[in-house]
XYZ file of C-alpha atoms in Angstrom:
781
model
C 17.943 33.905 13.380
C 20.643 35.757 11.512
C 19.933 38.802 9.379
C 21.044 36.904 6.288
C 18.637 34.012 6.858
C 15.885 35.570 4.669
C 18.409 36.059 1.875
C 19.504 32.426 1.940
C 15.891 31.258 2.102
C 15.205 33.287 -1.030
C 18.218 31.730 -2.743
C 17.046 28.233 -1.791
C 13.498 29.005 -2.989
C 14.719 30.265 -6.372
C 17.078 27.300 -6.763
C 14.325 24.803 -5.975
C 11.834 26.395 -8.366
C 14.467 26.689 -11.127
C 15.472 23.050 -10.668
C 11.835 21.919 -10.712
C 11.159 23.889 -13.897
C 14.282 22.392 -15.503
C 13.190 18.848 -14.672
C 9.644 19.559 -15.818
C 10.840 21.011 -19.117
C 13.473 18.373 -19.935
C 11.700 15.219 -18.759
C 8.226 13.785 -19.127
C 6.233 11.952 -16.487
C 5.833 8.194 -16.547
C 2.107 7.555 -16.447
C 0.672 4.332 -15.139
C -1.477 2.256 -17.451
C -4.601 3.369 -15.608
C -3.870 6.892 -16.895
C -2.499 6.266 -20.400
C -4.198 2.996 -21.322
C -2.688 -0.365 -22.166
C -2.259 -3.833 -20.730
C -0.418 -4.929 -17.603
C 0.376 -8.585 -16.956
C 1.828 -9.890 -13.701
C 3.491 -13.308 -13.873
C 4.706 -15.446 -10.995
C 7.483 -17.976 -11.509
C 6.862 -21.483 -10.159
C 9.269 -24.150 -8.899
C 10.016 -26.944 -11.364
C 11.418 -30.404 -10.657
C 14.955 -29.209 -11.270
C 14.956 -25.441 -10.694
C 13.784 -23.333 -7.729
C 11.886 -20.156 -8.610
C 14.289 -17.800 -6.849
C 15.425 -14.308 -7.863
C 18.134 -15.668 -10.178
C 15.752 -17.979 -12.049
C 13.178 -15.182 -12.260
C 15.761 -12.823 -13.751
C 16.622 -15.430 -16.408
C 12.929 -15.900 -17.172
C 12.556 -12.115 -17.395
C 15.224 -11.881 -20.094
C 13.513 -14.632 -22.077
C 10.168 -12.855 -21.799
C 11.772 -9.590 -22.840
C 12.362 -11.059 -26.292
C 8.710 -12.030 -26.569
C 7.584 -8.576 -25.436
C 9.823 -6.925 -28.021
C 8.221 -9.129 -30.669
C 4.856 -7.475 -29.929
C 6.133 -4.203 -31.395
C 4.625 -2.158 -28.547
C 6.063 1.317 -28.032
C 8.020 1.712 -24.767
C 7.155 -1.615 -23.122
C 8.292 -2.197 -19.557
C 9.259 -5.510 -17.966
C 10.601 -5.623 -14.412
C 11.029 -8.053 -11.543
C 9.037 -7.430 -8.377
C 10.195 -9.269 -5.273
C 11.705 -12.719 -5.588
C 9.399 -14.313 -8.133
C 7.132 -11.716 -9.775
C 7.507 -10.268 -13.255
C 5.482 -7.181 -14.209
C 4.947 -6.559 -17.922
C 3.438 -3.219 -19.001
C 2.365 -2.771 -22.613
C 1.172 0.805 -23.246
C -1.457 1.148 -25.918
C -2.097 -2.584 -26.275
C -5.827 -3.147 -25.880
C -5.988 -6.862 -26.759
C -5.220 -8.975 -23.666
C -5.680 -12.185 -25.670
C -2.826 -11.198 -27.977
C -0.579 -10.271 -25.056
C -1.255 -13.473 -23.135
C -0.774 -15.603 -26.248
C 2.574 -14.059 -27.183
C 4.024 -13.737 -23.681
C 2.642 -17.084 -22.480
C 1.747 -18.225 -19.011
C 3.489 -21.610 -18.714
C 5.827 -21.566 -21.724
C 8.681 -24.112 -21.530
C 10.854 -25.546 -24.248
C 11.642 -29.280 -24.183
C 13.385 -31.776 -26.510
C 12.027 -35.353 -26.913
C 12.854 -38.511 -28.816
C 10.169 -39.430 -31.376
C 9.214 -43.044 -30.662
C 6.985 -43.342 -33.720
C 3.539 -42.481 -34.964
C 0.771 -42.829 -32.370
C -2.669 -44.390 -32.485
C -5.080 -41.525 -31.694
C -7.427 -43.972 -29.911
C -4.732 -45.553 -27.750
C -3.872 -44.395 -24.226
C -0.246 -43.168 -24.021
C 2.147 -45.284 -21.988
C 3.185 -43.747 -18.691
C 6.069 -41.326 -19.274
C 5.182 -40.843 -22.947
C 3.288 -37.991 -24.599
C 1.206 -37.860 -27.772
C 1.342 -34.620 -29.761
C 0.666 -33.701 -33.389
C 3.651 -32.775 -35.538
C 3.774 -29.893 -38.021
C 1.604 -31.825 -40.497
C -0.936 -32.865 -37.867
C 0.295 -36.458 -37.560
C 0.149 -37.726 -33.953
C 3.533 -38.831 -32.604
C 4.569 -40.781 -29.527
C 7.212 -38.777 -27.656
C 9.558 -40.035 -24.982
C 10.318 -38.128 -21.745
C 12.000 -34.726 -22.049
C 15.763 -35.176 -22.346
C 16.537 -31.467 -21.886
C 14.664 -28.193 -21.605
C 15.176 -24.646 -22.790
C 17.644 -23.978 -19.983
C 20.169 -25.993 -21.983
C 19.835 -23.778 -25.089
C 22.402 -20.993 -25.209
C 21.461 -19.505 -28.589
C 19.424 -20.008 -31.769
C 19.770 -18.097 -35.045
C 18.300 -18.160 -38.544
C 21.104 -18.498 -41.129
C 21.200 -18.494 -44.903
C 23.474 -21.249 -46.256
C 25.628 -19.595 -48.908
C 26.232 -22.867 -50.784
C 22.698 -24.243 -50.915
C 21.018 -20.827 -50.656
C 18.602 -22.390 -48.143
C 17.557 -21.078 -44.766
C 18.530 -23.113 -41.689
C 18.187 -22.693 -37.942
C 21.394 -23.109 -35.923
C 20.968 -24.123 -32.265
C 23.783 -24.004 -29.691
C 23.710 -25.984 -26.412
C 25.489 -25.315 -23.135
C 25.872 -26.947 -19.718
C 23.600 -29.931 -19.152
C 22.040 -29.229 -22.536
C 25.112 -30.567 -24.314
C 24.926 -34.021 -22.732
C 21.128 -34.104 -23.094
C 21.335 -33.278 -26.783
C 24.055 -35.886 -27.413
C 21.951 -38.527 -25.667
C 18.940 -37.666 -27.871
C 21.070 -37.873 -31.033
C 22.394 -41.302 -30.043
C 18.856 -42.593 -29.399
C 17.630 -41.257 -32.761
C 20.666 -42.694 -34.592
C 19.998 -46.115 -33.057
C 16.716 -46.149 -34.976
C 18.589 -45.241 -38.127
C 20.061 -42.153 -39.825
C 17.425 -40.374 -41.854
C 14.691 -42.180 -39.879
C 15.056 -41.230 -36.221
C 13.529 -37.893 -35.290
C 13.785 -35.397 -32.421
C 10.771 -33.291 -31.449
C 11.165 -29.729 -30.164
C 8.115 -28.902 -28.037
C 6.970 -25.477 -26.835
C 3.875 -25.176 -24.646
C 2.783 -28.787 -25.435
C 3.026 -28.016 -29.147
C 5.593 -29.497 -31.540
C 7.242 -26.553 -33.270
C 9.770 -28.720 -35.141
C 10.496 -32.461 -35.480
C 13.612 -32.768 -37.684
C 15.068 -36.086 -38.859
C 18.586 -36.890 -37.673
C 21.009 -37.093 -40.605
C 24.034 -39.420 -40.939
C 26.662 -36.678 -40.494
C 25.120 -35.780 -37.136
C 25.239 -39.457 -36.091
C 28.911 -39.576 -37.079
C 29.763 -36.566 -34.896
C 27.819 -37.908 -31.906
C 25.687 -34.778 -31.659
C 28.310 -32.237 -30.610
C 27.372 -28.971 -28.899
C 25.263 -27.553 -31.698
C 22.996 -28.576 -34.514
C 21.456 -27.158 -37.639
C 17.788 -27.659 -38.530
C 16.986 -27.706 -42.231
C 13.674 -27.814 -44.007
C 11.391 -25.843 -46.280
C 12.210 -22.577 -44.540
C 12.001 -19.074 -45.879
C 13.432 -16.048 -44.119
C 10.293 -15.429 -42.069
C 9.688 -19.030 -40.946
C 13.363 -19.541 -40.059
C 13.372 -16.349 -37.971
C 10.148 -17.428 -36.263
C 11.473 -20.882 -35.358
C 14.762 -19.507 -34.033
C 12.867 -16.945 -31.952
C 10.625 -19.659 -30.497
C 13.583 -21.879 -29.601
C 15.622 -19.042 -28.145
C 12.713 -17.133 -26.655
C 11.044 -20.252 -25.290
C 13.968 -21.063 -23.054
C 12.229 -20.302 -19.756
C 14.181 -21.846 -16.879
C 10.999 -22.130 -14.742
C 7.286 -22.159 -15.543
C 5.304 -18.976 -14.966
C 1.681 -18.398 -13.981
C -0.426 -15.372 -14.864
C -1.774 -13.961 -11.604
C -2.948 -10.518 -12.717
C -3.993 -8.931 -15.981
C -5.301 -5.400 -16.442
C -6.349 -3.621 -19.604
C -7.371 0.027 -19.494
C -8.792 1.822 -22.521
C -6.832 4.848 -23.687
C -9.962 7.014 -23.627
C -10.655 6.039 -20.019
C -7.094 7.014 -19.019
C -7.300 10.295 -20.903
C -10.629 11.068 -19.257
C -9.098 10.463 -15.814
C -6.165 12.779 -16.585
C -8.401 15.516 -18.006
C -10.799 15.264 -15.063
C -7.942 15.369 -12.556
C -6.308 18.415 -14.171
C -9.605 20.256 -14.513
C -10.601 19.473 -10.927
C -7.150 20.445 -9.629
C -7.213 23.809 -11.429
C -10.732 24.653 -10.287
C -10.101 23.334 -6.764
C -6.844 25.228 -6.290
C -8.450 28.384 -7.725
C -11.373 28.156 -5.283
C -9.011 27.376 -2.431
C -6.846 30.339 -3.397
C -9.835 32.668 -3.463
C -10.897 31.444 -0.033
C -7.405 31.898 1.440
C -7.176 35.368 -0.115
C -10.589 36.285 1.311
C -9.529 35.210 4.811
C -5.873 36.336 4.846
C -5.863 39.028 2.142
C -2.319 39.861 0.969
C -0.727 36.996 2.864
C -3.358 34.693 1.419
C -2.506 35.878 -2.087
C 1.192 35.177 -1.521
C 0.369 31.769 -0.008
C -1.690 30.949 -3.111
C 1.265 31.860 -5.327
C 3.442 29.595 -3.197
C 0.799 26.865 -3.480
C 1.022 26.957 -7.273
C 4.764 26.351 -6.943
C 3.858 23.110 -5.136
C 2.582 21.662 -8.414
C 5.847 22.470 -10.197
C 8.043 21.162 -7.377
C 6.087 17.928 -6.901
C 6.004 17.251 -10.647
C 9.736 17.985 -10.881
C 10.468 15.549 -8.060
C 8.209 12.953 -9.673
C 9.996 13.008 -13.027
C 13.378 13.504 -11.387
C 13.295 10.180 -9.556
C 11.540 8.405 -12.420
C 8.410 7.529 -10.403
C 5.231 6.379 -12.141
C 2.047 8.367 -11.582
C -1.115 6.291 -11.217
C -4.713 7.120 -10.395
C -4.376 6.181 -6.693
C -1.128 8.144 -6.676
C -3.104 11.307 -7.402
C -4.546 10.873 -3.909
C -1.098 11.428 -2.448
C -0.821 14.785 -4.162
C -4.313 15.818 -3.052
C -3.380 15.037 0.546
C -0.127 16.972 0.185
C -2.051 20.019 -1.074
C -4.051 19.807 2.145
C -0.797 19.723 4.121
C 0.491 22.817 2.314
C -2.747 24.695 2.999
C -2.639 23.579 6.625
C 0.907 24.870 7.096
C 0.030 28.293 5.658
C -3.166 28.635 7.671
C -1.427 27.524 10.868
C 1.367 30.055 10.310
C -0.948 32.983 9.595
C -3.157 32.204 12.599
C -0.087 32.197 14.856
C 1.021 35.494 13.281
C -2.411 36.977 13.983
C -2.184 35.910 17.614
C 1.303 37.409 17.953
C 0.191 40.709 16.406
C -2.961 40.947 18.560
C -1.159 40.147 21.843
C 1.284 43.050 21.474
C 0.555 46.567 22.706
C -0.222 48.924 19.877
C 3.133 50.707 20.183
C 5.031 47.399 20.157
C 3.212 45.839 17.230
C 5.449 44.876 14.335
C 4.097 43.233 11.215
C 7.469 41.723 10.158
C 8.052 40.324 13.648
C 4.530 38.911 13.825
C 4.991 37.094 10.505
C 8.405 35.744 11.486
C 7.140 34.634 14.893
C 4.143 32.977 13.255
C 6.418 30.797 11.118
C 8.660 30.058 14.106
C 5.868 29.076 16.458
C 4.085 26.972 13.842
C 7.296 25.087 13.016
C 6.872 22.424 15.709
C 3.340 21.399 14.726
C 4.149 21.477 10.992
C 7.226 19.293 11.417
C 5.410 16.780 13.638
C 2.483 16.413 11.242
C 4.719 16.050 8.187
C 7.083 13.594 9.883
C 4.197 11.307 10.820
C 2.989 11.488 7.213
C 6.447 10.653 5.854
C 6.720 7.732 8.290
C 3.465 6.303 6.977
C 4.474 6.910 3.345
C 7.870 5.252 3.813
C 6.427 2.172 5.481
C 3.719 1.822 2.854
C 6.374 1.922 0.127
C 8.556 -0.682 1.859
C 5.843 -3.081 3.043
C 2.862 -2.734 0.736
C 2.425 -3.517 -2.948
C 0.341 -2.486 -5.928
C -1.615 0.781 -5.637
C -0.694 1.180 -1.965
C 3.029 1.283 -2.801
C 2.410 3.864 -5.533
C 0.404 5.950 -3.084
C 3.331 5.886 -0.650
C 5.729 7.217 -3.303
C 3.558 10.119 -4.443
C 2.540 10.957 -0.869
C 6.193 11.270 0.146
C 6.969 13.419 -2.908
C 3.924 15.604 -2.313
C 4.697 16.021 1.389
C 8.257 17.179 0.700
C 7.018 19.554 -2.000
C 4.325 20.952 0.318
C 6.881 21.619 3.076
C 9.137 23.487 0.647
C 6.170 25.438 -0.674
C 4.786 26.386 2.742
C 7.915 26.779 4.872
C 10.375 28.229 2.366
C 8.646 29.850 -0.597
C 5.594 31.146 1.288
C 7.851 32.453 4.067
C 10.120 34.294 1.625
C 7.124 35.984 0.001
C 5.359 36.765 3.306
C 8.427 38.226 5.027
C 9.280 40.277 1.944
C 5.778 41.752 1.887
C 5.735 42.380 5.639
C 8.924 44.434 5.368
C 7.491 46.795 2.742
C 6.619 50.160 4.236
C 3.457 50.471 2.167
C 2.171 47.268 3.777
C 3.252 48.304 7.283
C 1.398 51.622 6.942
C -1.723 49.750 5.830
C -1.450 46.696 8.056
C -5.093 45.789 7.501
C -4.411 44.688 3.926
C -1.856 42.145 5.147
C -4.537 39.955 6.693
C -2.462 39.649 9.870
C -3.582 42.816 11.656
C -7.122 41.504 12.255
C -8.057 38.319 14.079
C -11.263 37.660 12.196
C -14.891 37.486 13.304
C -14.842 33.816 14.330
C -11.790 34.191 16.546
C -13.190 37.338 18.200
C -16.422 35.533 19.044
C -14.509 32.539 20.399
C -12.310 34.790 22.547
C -15.307 36.674 23.924
C -17.351 33.577 24.783
C -15.157 30.478 24.552
C -17.318 27.302 24.477
C -16.615 24.625 27.091
C -16.040 21.734 24.680
C -14.225 19.398 27.073
C -16.681 19.784 29.924
C -18.546 16.663 28.771
C -15.649 14.518 27.609
C -17.403 11.319 28.687
C -20.404 12.156 26.509
C -18.217 12.688 23.441
C -16.481 9.353 23.996
C -19.844 7.597 24.266
C -20.937 9.209 20.988
C -17.687 8.016 19.381
C -18.321 4.489 20.653
C -21.893 4.569 19.310
C -20.678 5.676 15.858
C -18.104 2.872 15.905
C -20.797 0.310 16.756
C -23.031 1.550 13.938
C -20.088 1.421 11.517
C -19.175 -2.110 12.545
C -22.832 -3.030 12.178
C -22.770 -1.833 8.569
C -19.671 -3.898 7.863
C -21.210 -7.008 9.449
C -24.770 -6.621 8.164
C -24.213 -5.194 4.682
C -20.634 -6.349 4.164
C -17.918 -4.597 2.181
C -18.204 -4.516 -1.595
C -14.544 -5.441 -2.125
C -13.046 -4.863 -5.558
C -11.260 -7.533 -7.558
C -7.928 -6.219 -6.238
C -8.756 -7.860 -2.916
C -11.095 -10.733 -3.771
C -9.713 -11.976 -7.056
C -11.780 -12.440 -10.183
C -12.354 -10.349 -13.279
C -13.807 -6.900 -13.819
C -14.959 -5.825 -17.284
C -16.119 -2.290 -18.039
C -17.831 -1.443 -21.330
C -18.674 1.831 -22.983
C -21.714 1.803 -25.239
C -22.838 4.004 -28.095
C -26.407 3.915 -26.791
C -27.880 3.830 -23.299
C -28.265 0.293 -21.965
C -30.929 -0.720 -19.466
C -28.981 -2.295 -16.614
C -31.628 -4.963 -16.022
C -31.373 -6.017 -19.664
C -27.588 -6.175 -19.289
C -27.889 -8.401 -16.198
C -30.240 -10.743 -18.015
C -27.983 -10.900 -21.075
C -24.906 -11.735 -18.994
C -26.865 -14.355 -17.033
C -28.149 -15.975 -20.238
C -24.565 -16.092 -21.513
C -23.758 -18.514 -18.661
C -22.768 -16.183 -15.839
C -25.770 -15.931 -13.501
C -23.620 -14.955 -10.482
C -21.994 -11.988 -12.244
C -22.451 -8.561 -10.644
C -23.590 -6.124 -13.348
C -23.682 -2.417 -12.486
C -23.707 1.033 -14.026
C -20.657 3.257 -13.737
C -19.820 6.722 -14.974
C -16.623 7.180 -16.985
C -16.736 10.924 -17.532
C -19.255 12.123 -15.001
C -22.075 12.051 -17.563
C -22.350 8.868 -19.629
C -23.111 5.564 -17.965
C -20.906 2.547 -18.632
C -21.630 -1.100 -17.787
C -19.328 -3.007 -15.440
C -19.405 -6.774 -15.005
C -17.616 -8.455 -12.096
C -17.261 -12.232 -12.100
C -15.071 -14.938 -10.644
C -11.913 -15.951 -12.486
C -12.752 -16.652 -16.130
C -10.772 -17.268 -19.300
C -10.371 -14.818 -22.147
C -12.780 -16.902 -24.228
C -15.444 -16.608 -21.501
C -14.799 -12.877 -21.290
C -15.458 -12.698 -25.039
C -18.846 -14.358 -24.416
C -19.794 -11.600 -21.947
C -18.629 -8.958 -24.419
C -20.800 -10.519 -27.137
C -23.800 -10.603 -24.766
C -23.495 -6.871 -24.053
C -22.882 -6.125 -27.712
C -25.998 -8.098 -28.729
C -28.087 -5.521 -26.873
C -27.428 -3.287 -29.871
C -25.230 -0.894 -27.956
C -21.890 -1.407 -29.729
C -20.024 -2.463 -26.570
C -16.337 -1.564 -26.347
C -14.064 -2.725 -23.539
C -12.707 0.241 -21.561
C -11.246 -1.729 -18.664
C -10.380 -5.372 -18.109
C -8.906 -6.416 -14.759
C -8.115 -10.004 -13.810
C -6.607 -10.867 -10.424
C -6.120 -14.281 -8.818
C -7.613 -14.841 -5.382
C -4.156 -15.503 -3.920
C -2.843 -12.147 -5.157
C -5.922 -10.339 -3.865
C -5.429 -11.903 -0.435
C -1.760 -10.955 -0.509
C -2.507 -7.330 -1.428
C -5.067 -7.087 1.358
C -2.792 -8.672 3.959
C 0.208 -6.552 2.978
C -1.879 -3.393 3.149
C -3.198 -4.308 6.610
C 0.300 -5.138 7.857
C 1.639 -1.864 6.466
C -1.198 0.046 8.168
C -0.570 -1.664 11.492
C 3.173 -0.987 11.433
C 2.640 2.601 10.264
C 0.217 3.219 13.139
C 2.651 1.636 15.612
C 5.598 3.728 14.418
C 3.480 6.885 14.419
C 2.407 6.090 17.962
C 6.020 5.681 19.074
C 6.946 9.005 17.481
C 3.981 10.818 19.046
C 4.737 9.262 22.423
C 8.277 10.636 22.168
C 7.145 14.084 21.035
C 4.198 14.307 23.426
C 3.290 11.521 25.845
C 2.029 7.960 25.453
C -1.425 9.079 26.583
C -1.600 11.604 23.749
C -0.230 9.060 21.266
C -2.938 6.529 22.127
C -5.642 9.208 21.985
C -4.459 10.364 18.538
C -4.388 6.868 17.077
C -7.757 5.820 18.532
C -9.269 9.022 17.176
C -7.793 8.331 13.744
C -9.034 4.729 13.756
C -12.525 5.911 14.689
C -12.550 8.268 11.692
C -11.452 5.515 9.293
C -13.977 3.101 10.778
C -16.772 5.641 10.365
C -15.955 6.204 6.670
C -15.680 2.474 5.981
C -18.984 1.938 7.796
C -20.712 4.619 5.717
C -19.444 3.003 2.512
C -20.679 -0.372 3.774
C -24.185 0.909 4.528
C -24.160 2.851 1.240
C -23.021 -0.149 -0.812
C -20.088 1.748 -2.350
C -17.132 -0.268 -3.723
C -13.988 -0.689 -1.631
C -11.138 -0.857 -4.127
C -7.614 0.452 -4.628
C -8.783 4.050 -5.039
C -10.827 3.852 -1.834
C -7.755 2.438 -0.119
C -5.826 5.534 -1.199
C -8.629 7.681 0.230
C -8.378 5.883 3.573
C -4.643 6.526 3.617
C -5.295 10.209 2.946
C -7.843 10.296 5.769
C -5.250 8.846 8.138
C -2.832 11.635 7.243
C -5.361 14.442 7.556
C -6.848 13.142 10.827
C -3.449 12.772 12.496
C -2.362 16.232 11.305
C -5.436 17.896 12.803
C -4.857 16.146 16.101
C -1.166 17.049 16.216
C -1.935 20.771 15.799
C -4.283 20.715 18.805
C -1.905 18.587 20.883
C 0.979 20.908 20.054
C -0.984 23.839 21.483
C -1.938 21.797 24.562
C 1.733 20.976 25.124
C 2.617 24.643 24.764
C 0.100 25.751 27.382
C 0.956 22.953 29.829
C 4.643 23.780 29.786
C 3.779 27.424 30.387
C 1.289 26.744 33.163
C 1.877 23.505 35.055
C -0.537 24.538 37.786
C -3.422 25.073 35.387
C -6.460 22.842 35.363
C -6.003 20.271 32.607
C -9.501 20.560 31.167
C -9.293 24.362 31.031
C -5.921 24.180 29.297
C -7.157 21.626 26.739
C -10.346 23.596 26.111
C -8.314 26.782 25.562
C -6.019 24.975 23.097
C -8.995 23.668 21.094
C -10.651 27.094 20.978
C -7.432 28.803 19.906
C -6.794 26.324 17.075
C -10.420 26.099 15.936
C -10.133 28.883 13.311
C -7.115 27.120 11.826
C -8.970 23.781 11.817
C -12.029 25.240 10.091
C -10.049 27.266 7.547
C -7.799 24.329 6.646
C -10.792 22.032 6.291
C -12.689 24.450 4.062
C -9.605 25.036 1.908
C -9.144 21.321 1.288
C -12.867 20.797 0.729
C -12.878 23.050 -2.339
C -10.396 20.759 -4.090
C -12.264 17.627 -3.039
C -15.609 19.060 -4.098
C -14.188 19.763 -7.558
C -12.945 16.166 -7.753
C -16.331 14.854 -6.604
C -18.179 16.777 -9.319
C -15.706 16.446 -12.198
C -13.609 13.406 -11.407
C -15.662 10.590 -12.888
C -16.671 7.350 -11.153
C -13.431 6.364 -9.389
C -12.307 9.867 -8.440
C -15.824 10.763 -7.291
C -15.855 7.917 -4.772
C -12.350 8.915 -3.672
C -13.387 12.544 -3.170
C -16.575 11.576 -1.306
C -14.608 9.309 1.027
C -12.089 12.064 1.690
C -14.786 14.693 2.251
C -16.399 12.388 4.803
C -13.057 11.695 6.428
C -12.146 15.378 6.575
C -15.470 16.387 8.153
C -15.540 13.519 10.632
C -11.839 14.049 11.339
C -12.385 17.646 12.432
C -15.101 16.544 14.836
C -12.987 13.631 16.056
C -9.995 15.872 16.769
C -12.117 18.208 18.875
C -14.403 15.718 20.582
C -12.612 12.361 20.539
C -8.834 12.837 20.530
C -8.810 15.732 22.973
C -11.464 14.207 25.242
C -9.679 10.858 25.349
C -6.346 12.561 26.015
C -7.909 14.368 28.987
C -9.371 11.142 30.401
C -6.059 9.282 30.022
C -4.019 12.156 31.456
C -6.321 12.435 34.462
C -6.023 8.693 35.033
C -2.229 8.602 34.485
C -0.986 12.169 35.025
C 2.434 13.309 33.893
C 3.338 14.319 37.429
C 1.122 12.367 39.841
C 2.687 14.008 42.933
C 1.609 17.479 41.872
C -2.083 18.159 42.355
C -3.450 20.304 39.555
C -5.174 23.493 40.541
C -8.075 25.101 38.829
C -7.550 28.508 37.235
C -10.267 30.713 35.921
C -8.302 32.070 32.970
C -6.217 29.554 30.989
C -4.778 32.448 28.943
C -3.429 34.281 32.008
C 0.091 32.922 31.580
C 0.614 34.797 28.290
C 1.963 38.318 28.655
C 3.112 40.339 25.678
C 3.191 37.224 23.540
C 5.722 35.439 25.814
C 5.296 32.746 28.420
C 5.834 33.703 32.019
C 7.230 30.332 33.119
C 8.672 27.218 31.521
C 8.907 26.505 27.811
C 5.464 27.075 26.284
C 6.389 25.263 23.070
C 7.080 21.852 24.533
C 9.788 19.302 23.917
C 11.571 20.054 20.691
C 9.603 23.267 20.090
C 11.024 26.777 19.633
C 11.935 28.879 22.609
C 9.620 31.630 23.834
C 11.608 34.246 21.932
C 11.288 32.295 18.713
C 15.065 31.859 18.535
C 15.279 28.120 18.176
C 14.641 24.697 19.607
C 14.900 23.773 23.257
C 15.660 20.077 23.693
C-alpha cells in the first residue's frame, strides 16, 4: 500500500458522493406502478394465417398500439417490447382497467370486405361469409377479407376546400394495393353508387362507403377518399381507427394490473419511514458496539442511500415494491462489511504487544484482512443478481436490477467511504491517546467470554445434521399437507383488493361474493397501512364485467367499496413466471457453487449451498404451515435470504481457509470450531444490525412489506444457526470423507490459535487462495 493510497481513496469517495448527489438532484426516479398507482397491461402477439408473431411483427404492432395509448391522454405512458412477442403497456394514474382494455384492445385487427347485400337476421351465414351490422344497425352479408390493416400505409382526416366537407383519405401499400383494387372491381361489378365496401375493426363495421363511378373508372388506384356526413371530430376518429387499427398480428391480453394511487403512496411512505427508523436504530446499535468507528460507519451507511439512488436514476431503472427488497439486502451487506472489518481490526489490535499496538495499523489491517471475505460474498450476490436479470422476468428481474445496484453501492460505502473516514480518525492524535473511544481498543464482553471458554460447537456435527434433516422433513410436510398459498402471479386468475369506508365483516363479504356467483372465490382481510383492514378477493380468470359484479357485491354491504388493486394474470403466464424463476434459481446456485469451489473447495461449496437451501426450505415450510401467501414479494424475500445465508457462510469459510493454510497439521474440527468462535461476534452483530431495519418494516410496512420482513427475519435467524450448525458441520463431514490432502494424516492440536504470533501466521498463507498476504500487502495467487 502506497502512502498516497488514502488520498486517492478520499478523492474517489468525494467524486462518487458528488456524482450521486448530482444525479439525485437532476433526475427523478422511475417508480413502478405498484408504487405510484396506475394500470399495466401485458399483451402477447399471436400468429395469424399470413404473419408470424416474431420480433418484427411485434414491433409493428407496438407502434400501432402506441397511437391508441396516446389517445388515452395519460401522462407519461410507457409501451415497450419484452422478449420476442410481449408488449408491456404502463398507464400511470389510470384507475379504470375497462377503459384501458377497450381503447387498447386485445384482438384488434382491421379488415376490408365486399358487401354482398343485406342479410336475413334469422338465416345462417354461408361458409366464408360474415354478418355484421352497419353504422345504422342494418345487418349486412360480408364476403371474406380481401386485405387487412397491414396493407394500410396511412389514413388522414382532410377538409375539402371546394366542398367544405370533411373526408378521410386512406393510402394503401404492398399487398394492400392489389387487395383494394380487387375489392373496387367487385363492388363496381354490382354497379357504381350501389356496390359497397365494409371496413371492419374488431368484428364491428366502422365504415361501409358506397363505391362511386370515378373510383370505378380509375380501377381503385393506391388510395381512396371516404366521404359522408363527417364533422371534424368524426373524421379524425375514423382516420385514427383505420390507421391505428392496422395491427399486423392479433394480440391477447395475458396480464392486467391496476394499483390505486393511495396504495402506492402508502407503500412508499411506509418504506421511507421504516428505512429511516431502521437505519437510525441500526446506527445506534453500531455506535454502541464500535463507538467512534461505529459512528463513522453509520455516516458511511447514509451515503449508501444517496449512491444507490443515484445509480438507480442514472441507469434509468424502475423501482418497484419487490425491488425495495434488493436495497434492504444491500444494507445488510454494507453493515456486514463494516462489522467484519472492525472485528478484524479488534483482533489485530488485541494480538499486538502493548508497545507495538498501533490504532492506524489495526484499522488498515482490519480492512485488508476482511477484503477477501467481503469480495467473495459480494461476488456471489452479484452473480445471482445478474443471472436473475438475464433469465427471470417480472418482479424477479426487477429484484435482480436493484440488488445489483444496492450491492455495488454497499461495497463503495463500506470499502471506500467507511475506510476513508475510519483511517482518518485513527490517525488523529486525540483518538490515539484515547484509544478506548475508537471502539477498536477493546474486544467486547462476548468475545472475551468466547476466548476464555470457547464452546465446542462442531463436536456433535452429526447431531446438527440430523436436526437440519428433521427441520427439512417438517418443512416439506407443511408444503405437502397444507400446500402453498400461491399468488395470482404464479397460478393465474384475478386478485381484487378493496378499501372500505366502514369495517366489513369478512364472513359477510364471503357470503356476498358467493351470492354474486363466485362461490369458489377466496375472500380475505388485508392491511393496507398497518391499521385499516381491506378486503381481497381472489378468483379464477374472470371478465371485467364479472369483476364489476364482485365490486357491486362488496359495495352493497354499505361499505363504499373502492378498488385499490386489480391484478389479472393468465395461467400460462403464471406458469412461465414460476418456471423462469426456478430455472434462474437453479442456474444461480450452480454458478455460485462453481465460484465457491474455485475460491474454497468443492466440499465447502456443496456445504454452503445445502445450508442455504435448508434455510429457504425452512422459511417456505413455515409460511406453508402458517398459511401465509407466496407471491412476488415473498419471492423477493427468498432471494434476499439466499444472499444473506451465503454471505454468513462465506465469512466463516474464509476464516477456516485462513487457519488451515496457516496450520496444515491442525485437527480439522478444532480449526473449524476456532473459526466459528472467532467470527461469532461478527455474525451476531451483523444479524442484529439488519434485524432493526427488518423489524421496522414488519411493524410499519403494511401487508405486503410485513410478510416480506417476517420472511427475512426468519431467514436471517435460521441462516445464522444454519451457518454455524449446518454449513460448517457438513463441510467438516465432507472434508473428513474427501480430505484435501489424503496422504497427510491430520494431527490433533490442543490450541488451534497457537499458530498466530504477533498477528502474523507462522507458516503458509493464512488468508487462503486469493486472500491478502500475512503482512496485509496484497493478494497471493
